[in-house]
Amino acid sequence: MRFLFLGDMVGSTGREAVWDQLPGLISDFKLDFVVVNGENAAHGFGITEEIFLKTIDAGADVVTTGNHVWGQKEALSFCERYDTFLRPANYPKGTPGRGATLVQARNGAQVLVSNIMGRVFMHPDLDDPFACAEEVLGSCPLGEQADAVILDFHAEATSEKQCFGHFVDGRASLVVGTHTHMPTADCQILDGGTGYMSDSGMCGDYNSSLGMEKEELINRFVTKIPRGRMEIATGPATICGVGVEISDRTGLAEKIAPLRKGARLEETVPSFWL
C-alpha cells in the first residue's frame, strides 16, 4: 500500500500548491491513500468548509487539524457533517467532531486515521495523548478492524513526539508529527515496524517564518513591540510530507522517505515510488 502524508497547509499559497500538485502525485505514483493536515489553511488559522472540500476534491482521503482547528468558527458546525474531517481526538468528551475515522483506501484496505495533540508547550492543554492513543488503537486494532493505522501527532516538543512514536510502535503503520512547520531529517522505521517522522513540514512559502511574512516577526523578536498584524507569506510554495510503503500483510511500514516538491527546498520524492 502506498501512502502519502502532507504537512500543514499554510494560507492560500500552501493550499493551492496542494490542490495543484496532489492529483498528479496520486496518478504518477499510484497512491492508495492520502492524508493532509489543514489546520492553517485559512489565512494561517483554521480551515473553512470550502477549503476542506477542495482538499478532498484534490485527492485527500482525510484532512487532519490541530490546535487551530477552531480558528474559523464555521468548523464547529461543519465538522459534524464529514467523517473525513478530524480534530484532535483528545479534546474533552462532548466536543464537536471526531478524532478518528475508518476510511476505505483506493486498494480496498480499511485505514484508521487519528489526529492526537501533544501537551508539552501546547495550548489548549488537552487530555493525555498517550491514554487517548490507547483508546483509539484499542477500539480498532491494526490487523483486526484496520489494515493500516495512521496517526497525526500534532505537537511541539520532539521528545514528546519521539516517545509517542515508541509508545505505539508495532500498533500503528505510521506516526507523523505536525505543528512545527519544519521538515525533520529523521524518517525511520521503529523497532516494531512503525514508520516515524518527527515533523512532516508545511505546505507553504519557505521564504518566511513558518509560513508567515518574516519582517513583522523579526521586528517582534528585536523590538518586542508589534507594528502590525502577522500576514501569510504568499511566495511560491513547497509542499512537504512523507511517503510510506505499508505491508499488505502486516499493516506495518516497509519503506519510508520524505517528499518535498516546489520552489524553495531541494526536491525529493521517495525513490521506491520511481
Short mmCIF file of C-alpha atoms in Angstrom, two decimals:
data_model
loop_
_atom_site.label_atom_id
_atom_site.label_comp_id
_atom_site.label_asym_id
_atom_site.label_seq_id
_atom_site.Cartn_x
_atom_site.Cartn_y
_atom_site.Cartn_z
CA MET A 1 0.00 0.00 0.00
CA ARG A 2 1.34 3.42 -0.99
CA PHE A 3 0.58 6.19 1.47
CA LEU A 4 1.32 9.94 1.39
CA PHE A 5 1.03 12.38 4.28
CA LEU A 6 1.33 16.13 3.58
CA GLY A 7 2.07 18.58 6.38
CA ASP A 8 0.22 21.71 7.47
CA MET A 9 -1.16 23.73 4.55
CA VAL A 10 -0.41 27.38 5.36
CA GLY A 11 -2.58 30.02 3.72
CA SER A 12 -3.61 30.33 0.10
CA THR A 13 -0.17 29.62 -1.34
CA GLY A 14 0.09 26.34 0.59
CA ARG A 15 -3.38 25.06 -0.09
CA GLU A 16 -3.30 25.99 -3.79
CA ALA A 17 0.03 24.19 -4.20
CA VAL A 18 -1.53 21.06 -2.69
CA TRP A 19 -4.62 21.35 -4.88
CA ASP A 20 -2.42 21.80 -7.94
CA GLN A 21 0.12 19.04 -7.30
CA LEU A 22 -1.75 16.33 -5.40
CA PRO A 23 -3.79 14.92 -8.32
CA GLY A 24 -0.58 14.39 -10.30
CA LEU A 25 1.18 12.76 -7.37
CA ILE A 26 -1.70 10.33 -6.88
CA SER A 27 -1.73 9.46 -10.59
CA ASP A 28 2.04 9.33 -11.16
CA PHE A 29 2.85 7.25 -8.09
CA LYS A 30 -0.38 5.22 -7.88
CA LEU A 31 -1.04 6.31 -4.31
CA ASP A 32 -3.61 4.33 -2.34
CA PHE A 33 -4.26 6.82 0.45
CA VAL A 34 -3.50 10.48 1.25
CA VAL A 35 -3.82 12.49 4.46
CA VAL A 36 -3.32 16.27 4.53
CA ASN A 37 -3.12 18.48 7.62
CA GLY A 38 -5.29 21.54 7.01
CA GLU A 39 -5.34 23.44 10.30
CA ASN A 40 -3.54 26.54 8.94
CA ALA A 41 -5.19 26.60 5.52
CA ALA A 42 -7.46 29.63 6.04
CA HIS A 43 -5.05 32.56 6.17
CA GLY A 44 -2.88 30.72 8.65
CA PHE A 45 -5.51 29.94 11.27
CA GLY A 46 -8.12 27.21 10.91
CA ILE A 47 -9.93 25.87 7.89
CA THR A 48 -13.23 26.60 6.16
CA GLU A 49 -15.69 24.09 4.76
CA GLU A 50 -14.90 25.23 1.22
CA ILE A 51 -11.16 24.68 1.72
CA PHE A 52 -11.80 21.28 3.27
CA LEU A 53 -13.98 20.17 0.35
CA LYS A 54 -11.49 21.43 -2.25
CA THR A 55 -8.73 19.48 -0.50
CA ILE A 56 -10.86 16.34 -0.60
CA ASP A 57 -11.66 17.01 -4.27
CA ALA A 58 -7.93 17.27 -4.99
CA GLY A 59 -7.47 13.71 -3.72
CA ALA A 60 -7.02 13.82 0.05
CA ASP A 61 -8.82 10.96 1.78
CA VAL A 62 -8.70 12.57 5.24
CA VAL A 63 -7.94 16.11 6.46
CA THR A 64 -6.46 16.45 9.95
CA THR A 65 -6.01 19.56 12.08
CA GLY A 66 -4.51 20.59 15.43
CA ASN A 67 -4.56 23.44 17.91
CA HIS A 68 -6.00 25.90 15.35
CA VAL A 69 -8.90 23.63 14.39
CA TRP A 70 -11.46 26.19 15.64
CA GLY A 71 -9.64 29.18 14.13
CA GLN A 72 -12.58 29.55 11.74
CA LYS A 73 -15.77 29.28 13.78
CA GLU A 74 -17.68 27.56 10.99
CA ALA A 75 -15.57 24.45 11.70
CA LEU A 76 -17.63 23.93 14.85
CA SER A 77 -20.66 23.17 12.68
CA PHE A 78 -19.30 21.59 9.52
CA CYS A 79 -17.02 19.19 11.45
CA GLU A 80 -20.10 17.15 12.35
CA ARG A 81 -21.03 16.54 8.70
CA TYR A 82 -17.88 14.80 7.46
CA ASP A 83 -16.29 11.55 8.61
CA THR A 84 -13.08 12.57 6.81
CA PHE A 85 -12.51 15.77 8.80
CA LEU A 86 -10.65 15.26 12.08
CA ARG A 87 -9.94 17.41 15.10
CA PRO A 88 -7.62 16.17 17.88
CA ALA A 89 -9.12 13.07 19.49
CA ASN A 90 -8.08 14.11 22.99
CA TYR A 91 -10.44 17.07 23.21
CA PRO A 92 -12.87 16.62 26.12
CA LYS A 93 -15.89 14.38 25.70
CA GLY A 94 -18.72 16.27 24.04
CA THR A 95 -16.51 18.40 21.78
CA PRO A 96 -18.00 18.65 18.27
CA GLY A 97 -16.49 16.49 15.54
CA ARG A 98 -14.41 13.33 15.69
CA GLY A 99 -10.79 12.49 16.35
CA ALA A 100 -10.56 9.20 14.46
CA THR A 101 -12.12 7.68 11.37
CA LEU A 102 -12.01 4.45 9.38
CA VAL A 103 -11.83 5.04 5.62
CA GLN A 104 -11.51 2.67 2.68
CA ALA A 105 -8.38 3.21 0.59
CA ARG A 106 -8.25 3.05 -3.21
CA ASN A 107 -6.95 -0.53 -2.98
CA GLY A 108 -9.87 -1.56 -0.75
CA ALA A 109 -7.91 -1.56 2.54
CA GLN A 110 -9.53 -0.20 5.70
CA VAL A 111 -7.40 2.65 7.08
CA LEU A 112 -7.78 4.04 10.58
CA VAL A 113 -6.65 7.68 10.81
CA SER A 114 -6.48 9.56 14.11
CA ASN A 115 -5.42 13.10 14.98
CA ILE A 116 -3.97 13.44 18.51
CA MET A 117 -2.44 16.56 20.06
CA GLY A 118 0.55 16.74 22.39
CA ARG A 119 0.63 18.68 25.65
CA VAL A 120 4.22 19.96 26.06
CA PHE A 121 4.33 23.71 25.21
CA MET A 122 0.88 23.37 23.61
CA HIS A 123 -2.37 25.28 24.10
CA PRO A 124 -5.06 24.29 24.81
CA ASP A 125 -3.89 21.64 27.27
CA LEU A 126 -5.90 18.61 26.19
CA ASP A 127 -6.38 15.18 27.73
CA ASP A 128 -3.46 12.73 27.99
CA PRO A 129 -2.40 11.88 24.40
CA PHE A 130 -0.93 8.53 25.43
CA ALA A 131 -4.16 7.40 27.08
CA CYS A 132 -6.06 8.71 24.06
CA ALA A 133 -3.88 6.62 21.74
CA GLU A 134 -4.59 3.52 23.83
CA GLU A 135 -8.32 4.14 23.47
CA VAL A 136 -8.14 4.78 19.72
CA LEU A 137 -5.92 1.78 18.98
CA GLY A 138 -7.93 -0.47 21.28
CA SER A 139 -11.17 0.39 19.54
CA CYS A 140 -9.87 -0.51 16.07
CA PRO A 141 -6.68 -2.60 16.28
CA LEU A 142 -4.21 -2.95 13.45
CA GLY A 143 -4.59 -6.36 11.84
CA GLU A 144 -8.17 -6.73 13.03
CA GLN A 145 -10.62 -3.99 12.03
CA ALA A 146 -7.87 -1.87 10.44
CA ASP A 147 -5.47 -2.88 7.65
CA ALA A 148 -3.39 0.24 8.33
CA VAL A 149 -3.26 2.87 11.10
CA ILE A 150 -2.07 6.44 10.55
CA LEU A 151 -1.56 8.81 13.50
CA ASP A 152 -1.05 12.56 13.05
CA PHE A 153 0.58 13.65 16.31
CA HIS A 154 0.25 17.44 16.44
CA ALA A 155 2.85 18.56 18.95
CA GLU A 156 5.68 20.99 19.65
CA ALA A 157 8.31 19.03 21.57
CA THR A 158 10.31 16.47 19.62
CA SER A 159 10.90 14.48 22.82
CA GLU A 160 7.15 14.05 23.27
CA LYS A 161 6.77 13.12 19.61
CA GLN A 162 9.54 10.51 19.79
CA CYS A 163 8.17 8.97 22.97
CA PHE A 164 4.71 8.85 21.44
CA GLY A 165 6.11 7.05 18.39
CA HIS A 166 7.86 4.44 20.54
CA PHE A 167 4.74 4.09 22.70
CA VAL A 168 2.60 2.96 19.76
CA ASP A 169 5.41 1.16 17.89
CA GLY A 170 4.12 -2.04 16.31
CA ARG A 171 0.50 -0.94 16.70
CA ALA A 172 0.44 1.77 14.01
CA SER A 173 1.63 1.88 10.42
CA LEU A 174 2.83 5.49 10.65
CA VAL A 175 3.23 8.21 13.28
CA VAL A 176 3.96 11.59 11.71
CA GLY A 177 4.37 14.85 13.58
CA THR A 178 2.81 18.14 12.57
CA HIS A 179 2.66 21.69 14.03
CA THR A 180 6.27 22.97 13.87
CA HIS A 181 6.17 23.50 10.08
CA MET A 182 9.79 22.44 9.50
CA PRO A 183 10.53 19.03 7.92
CA THR A 184 12.82 16.91 10.06
CA ALA A 185 15.54 14.56 8.82
CA ASP A 186 14.61 11.56 10.98
CA CYS A 187 12.39 9.43 8.74
CA GLN A 188 12.79 5.89 10.06
CA ILE A 189 11.07 2.62 10.77
CA LEU A 190 10.98 1.93 14.51
CA ASP A 191 11.90 -1.46 16.00
CA GLY A 192 8.30 -2.71 15.99
CA GLY A 193 7.68 -1.70 12.37
CA THR A 194 6.01 1.70 12.74
CA GLY A 195 7.09 4.39 10.30
CA TYR A 196 8.04 7.62 12.05
CA MET A 197 8.93 11.25 11.28
CA SER A 198 9.08 13.97 13.95
CA ASP A 199 7.62 16.64 11.67
CA SER A 200 6.37 16.45 8.10
CA GLY A 201 6.96 20.15 7.49
CA MET A 202 4.45 22.56 5.98
CA CYS A 203 2.97 23.15 2.57
CA GLY A 204 3.66 26.84 2.11
CA ASP A 205 6.18 29.55 1.33
CA TYR A 206 9.51 28.68 2.98
CA ASN A 207 10.87 32.19 2.34
CA SER A 208 9.14 33.11 5.57
CA SER A 209 8.91 32.40 9.27
CA LEU A 210 6.86 29.20 9.43
CA GLY A 211 4.72 30.43 6.53
CA MET A 212 4.21 33.97 7.84
CA GLU A 213 5.81 37.13 6.42
CA LYS A 214 9.14 37.36 8.19
CA GLU A 215 9.56 41.15 8.59
CA GLU A 216 6.90 41.64 11.28
CA LEU A 217 8.07 38.57 13.18
CA ILE A 218 11.70 39.74 13.09
CA ASN A 219 10.51 43.11 14.38
CA ARG A 220 8.73 41.45 17.31
CA PHE A 221 11.83 39.47 18.24
CA VAL A 222 14.05 42.57 18.03
CA THR A 223 11.85 45.30 19.49
CA LYS A 224 9.20 43.31 21.43
CA ILE A 225 6.64 45.80 20.02
CA PRO A 226 4.13 44.71 17.35
CA ARG A 227 3.97 47.06 14.35
CA GLY A 228 1.06 45.33 12.67
CA ARG A 229 -0.70 42.04 12.05
CA MET A 230 1.10 38.88 11.13
CA GLU A 231 0.43 38.12 7.47
CA ILE A 232 0.74 34.94 5.42
CA ALA A 233 3.75 34.74 3.12
CA THR A 234 2.44 34.46 -0.43
CA GLY A 235 5.51 33.50 -2.43
CA PRO A 236 5.83 30.21 -4.35
CA ALA A 237 5.11 27.22 -2.12
CA THR A 238 6.90 23.96 -1.44
CA ILE A 239 4.78 21.01 -0.41
CA CYS A 240 6.36 18.76 2.21
CA GLY A 241 5.41 15.41 3.61
CA VAL A 242 6.36 11.77 3.87
CA GLY A 243 5.79 8.73 1.68
CA VAL A 244 5.42 5.25 3.09
CA GLU A 245 5.14 1.74 1.71
CA ILE A 246 2.91 -0.27 4.05
CA SER A 247 2.80 -4.07 4.02
CA ASP A 248 -0.50 -5.52 2.83
CA ARG A 249 0.18 -8.50 5.10
CA THR A 250 1.14 -6.87 8.41
CA GLY A 251 -0.01 -3.26 8.04
CA LEU A 252 3.43 -2.09 9.17
CA ALA A 253 5.87 0.16 7.35
CA GLU A 254 8.35 -1.38 4.93
CA LYS A 255 9.85 1.81 3.43
CA ILE A 256 9.70 5.49 4.36
CA ALA A 257 11.15 8.67 2.85
CA PRO A 258 10.42 12.42 2.77
CA LEU A 259 8.66 14.17 -0.09
CA ARG A 260 9.41 17.78 -1.00
CA LYS A 261 8.26 19.46 -4.20
CA GLY A 262 8.23 23.14 -5.02
CA ALA A 263 10.06 26.40 -5.15
CA ARG A 264 12.35 26.67 -2.16
CA LEU A 265 13.66 23.41 -0.70
CA GLU A 266 15.60 20.76 -2.56
CA GLU A 267 13.10 18.48 -4.27
CA THR A 268 12.92 14.85 -3.25
CA VAL A 269 10.45 12.07 -3.96
CA PRO A 270 10.62 8.61 -2.33
CA SER A 271 12.88 6.59 -4.64
CA PHE A 272 10.83 3.45 -4.09
CA TRP A 273 7.94 5.12 -5.97
CA LEU A 274 10.01 5.79 -9.10
#
